[in-house]
Short mmCIF file of C-alpha atoms in Angstrom, two decimals:
data_model
loop_
_atom_site.label_atom_id
_atom_site.label_comp_id
_atom_site.label_asym_id
_atom_site.label_seq_id
_atom_site.Cartn_x
_atom_site.Cartn_y
_atom_site.Cartn_z
CA UNK P 111 0.16 0.24 -0.48
CA UNK P 112 1.90 3.35 -0.93
CA UNK P 113 2.01 5.69 2.16
CA UNK P 114 1.94 9.04 0.34
CA UNK P 115 -1.24 9.10 -1.33
CA UNK P 116 0.09 10.28 -4.99
CA UNK P 117 -2.49 8.11 -6.97
CA UNK P 118 -5.92 9.17 -4.54
CA UNK P 119 -3.93 12.63 -4.49
CA UNK P 120 -4.72 12.82 -8.05
CA UNK P 121 -8.21 11.32 -8.31
CA UNK P 122 -9.34 14.08 -5.70
CA UNK P 123 -7.43 16.80 -7.86
CA UNK P 124 -9.34 15.33 -10.64
CA UNK P 125 -12.73 15.29 -9.65
CA UNK P 126 -12.12 18.06 -6.46
CA UNK P 127 -12.59 17.75 -3.37
CA UNK P 128 -16.46 18.45 -3.56
CA UNK P 129 -18.49 15.89 -1.11
CA UNK P 130 -20.56 15.51 -4.00
CA UNK P 131 -17.62 13.65 -6.01
CA UNK P 132 -17.56 11.19 -3.46
CA UNK P 133 -18.86 8.27 -5.05
CA UNK P 134 -16.83 9.12 -8.14
CA UNK P 135 -13.62 8.94 -6.10
CA UNK P 136 -14.53 5.71 -4.91
CA UNK P 137 -14.89 4.04 -7.45
CA UNK P 138 -11.37 5.71 -8.46
CA UNK P 139 -9.93 3.84 -5.93
CA UNK P 140 -11.86 1.09 -6.10
CA UNK P 141 -10.85 -0.06 -9.71
CA UNK P 142 -6.94 1.22 -8.57
CA UNK P 143 -7.14 -0.78 -5.43
CA UNK P 144 -9.67 -3.52 -6.31
CA UNK P 145 -11.46 -2.61 -2.53
CA UNK P 146 -11.10 0.89 -0.40
CA UNK P 147 -8.71 0.20 2.24
CA UNK P 148 -9.06 1.90 5.71
CA UNK P 149 -6.30 4.10 5.43
CA UNK P 150 -7.36 5.96 1.73
CA UNK P 151 -10.70 6.23 3.01
CA UNK P 152 -9.08 8.04 6.41
CA UNK P 153 -7.24 9.94 3.98
CA UNK P 154 -10.26 10.79 1.07
CA UNK P 155 -12.11 12.15 4.67
CA UNK P 156 -9.42 14.45 5.71
CA UNK P 157 -9.07 16.40 2.30
CA UNK P 158 -13.23 16.43 1.54
CA UNK P 159 -13.30 16.85 4.77
CA UNK P 160 -15.83 14.28 5.33
CA UNK P 161 -16.62 12.38 8.47
CA UNK P 162 -15.06 9.23 8.03
CA UNK P 163 -18.68 7.88 9.64
CA UNK P 164 -20.20 9.61 5.80
CA UNK P 165 -17.55 7.89 3.87
CA UNK P 166 -18.53 4.52 5.63
CA UNK P 167 -22.25 5.24 5.08
CA UNK P 168 -21.99 4.90 1.45
CA UNK P 169 -19.09 3.21 0.99
CA UNK P 170 -21.14 -0.10 3.05
CA UNK P 171 -24.43 1.20 0.83
CA UNK P 172 -24.22 0.34 -2.64
CA UNK P 173 -22.93 -3.56 -3.12
CA UNK P 174 -20.11 -2.44 -5.67
CA UNK P 175 -17.78 -1.07 -3.08
CA UNK P 176 -15.49 -3.46 -1.16
CA UNK P 177 -13.91 -2.91 2.34
CA UNK P 178 -12.22 -6.22 1.73
CA UNK P 179 -9.27 -6.73 0.18
CA UNK P 180 -10.23 -8.67 -3.55
CA UNK P 181 -7.97 -10.92 -5.95
CA UNK P 182 -6.92 -10.20 -9.20
CA UNK P 183 -9.34 -12.10 -10.85
CA UNK P 184 -12.76 -11.31 -9.55
CA UNK P 185 -15.63 -14.08 -10.61
CA UNK P 186 -18.91 -13.31 -9.92
CA UNK P 187 -21.49 -16.29 -10.37
CA UNK P 188 -25.18 -15.34 -10.40
CA UNK P 189 -27.83 -16.78 -9.35
CA UNK P 190 -30.46 -15.31 -9.93
CA UNK P 191 -33.88 -17.33 -11.21
CA UNK P 192 -32.55 -17.36 -14.82
CA UNK P 193 -28.95 -18.83 -13.85
CA UNK P 194 -30.58 -20.57 -10.76
CA UNK P 195 -32.47 -22.98 -12.93
CA UNK P 196 -29.90 -23.47 -15.11
CA UNK P 197 -27.79 -24.96 -12.17
CA UNK P 198 -24.77 -22.43 -11.32
CA UNK P 199 -24.93 -23.71 -7.71
CA UNK P 200 -23.17 -26.66 -9.29
CA UNK P 201 -20.92 -24.15 -11.53
CA UNK P 202 -20.42 -21.93 -7.99
CA UNK P 203 -19.22 -25.10 -5.74
CA UNK P 204 -16.88 -26.57 -8.07
CA UNK P 205 -15.50 -23.06 -8.47
CA UNK P 206 -15.16 -22.84 -5.13
CA UNK P 207 -13.51 -26.13 -4.55
CA UNK P 208 -10.98 -25.48 -7.21
CA UNK P 209 -9.64 -22.26 -5.30
CA UNK P 210 -10.54 -23.24 -1.99
CA UNK P 211 -12.37 -20.69 -0.77
CA UNK P 212 -16.19 -20.35 0.46
CA UNK P 213 -18.64 -18.08 1.39
CA UNK P 214 -17.07 -17.14 4.50
CA UNK P 215 -13.32 -16.79 2.98
CA UNK P 216 -13.91 -15.63 -0.40
CA UNK P 217 -10.60 -14.99 -1.40
CA UNK P 218 -7.45 -17.02 -1.94
CA UNK P 219 -4.09 -16.86 -0.04
CA UNK P 220 -2.29 -15.79 -2.80
CA UNK P 221 -5.43 -12.80 -3.95
CA UNK P 222 -5.12 -14.23 -7.21
CA UNK P 223 -9.06 -14.92 -7.30
CA UNK P 224 -11.85 -13.95 -5.13
CA UNK P 225 -15.79 -15.49 -5.92
CA UNK P 226 -18.92 -13.74 -5.48
CA UNK P 227 -22.19 -14.98 -6.42
CA UNK P 228 -24.69 -11.95 -7.56
CA UNK P 229 -28.18 -11.73 -7.68
CA UNK P 230 -27.95 -11.43 -11.98
CA UNK P 231 -25.49 -10.20 -14.26
CA UNK P 232 -28.34 -8.93 -16.61
CA UNK P 233 -27.07 -11.66 -18.89
CA UNK P 234 -30.76 -14.05 -18.41
CA UNK P 235 -30.83 -15.52 -22.14
CA UNK P 236 -27.24 -16.92 -21.68
CA UNK P 237 -27.56 -18.65 -18.13
CA UNK P 238 -26.10 -19.56 -16.23
CA UNK P 239 -23.91 -16.96 -16.50
CA UNK P 240 -20.05 -16.19 -15.24
CA UNK P 241 -17.60 -13.45 -15.31
CA UNK P 242 -14.55 -12.69 -14.62
CA UNK P 243 -13.03 -9.24 -14.39
CA UNK P 244 -16.96 -7.92 -16.02
CA UNK P 245 -15.90 -10.21 -19.12
CA UNK P 246 -19.11 -12.38 -19.37
CA UNK P 247 -18.67 -16.39 -19.76
CA UNK P 248 -22.29 -17.63 -21.10
CA UNK P 249 -23.84 -21.33 -20.91
CA UNK P 250 -21.14 -21.83 -18.06
CA UNK P 251 -20.56 -25.76 -16.33
CA UNK P 252 -19.17 -26.37 -13.49
CA UNK P 253 -16.32 -28.08 -15.77
CA UNK P 254 -15.71 -25.14 -18.02
CA UNK P 255 -15.25 -23.04 -15.05
CA UNK P 256 -12.60 -25.23 -13.93
CA UNK P 257 -11.32 -24.97 -18.20
CA UNK P 258 -11.42 -21.36 -17.54
CA UNK P 259 -9.96 -21.08 -14.26
CA UNK P 260 -6.94 -23.44 -15.23
CA UNK P 261 -6.10 -21.10 -18.46
CA UNK P 262 -6.10 -18.57 -16.23
CA UNK P 263 -3.38 -20.18 -13.96
CA UNK P 264 -1.69 -20.96 -17.12
CA UNK P 265 -1.25 -17.58 -18.59
CA UNK P 266 -0.62 -16.55 -14.75
CA UNK P 267 2.35 -19.12 -14.43
CA UNK P 268 0.76 -20.56 -11.76
CA UNK P 269 -0.56 -24.57 -11.88
#
């Protein structure tokens, strides 16, 4: 974690220290770090002259913000109605088993993968759907999910 906050200060300079820009600032920070680190939120609060409680209320209200570190690859498995009836749960179970993660511990120890379930990815006609860093993989099966994980590992040089 950087201690001089240069990236954060650049974001604040770009969007101004105005409270109306808080969500945009948080989005930019999360895009950089894949989550919202506490020390950075404290820095933002000081710079924007907003209470840390207000920042946390915004960060916890919106589901897309995360206060917990996420892996380099964020895997979202849809469990909305269309995906559920087309067997998304076996995909989720296989991915978790393959990565050694769980609902309580969604991120691998090496910070490479985070597995999340979502209510809808907006691709019901392609169900069951899984995304990896927002890239949609349609008509997923447990076997296809494992093959995708294997190809990511190979690309990363981890087998």
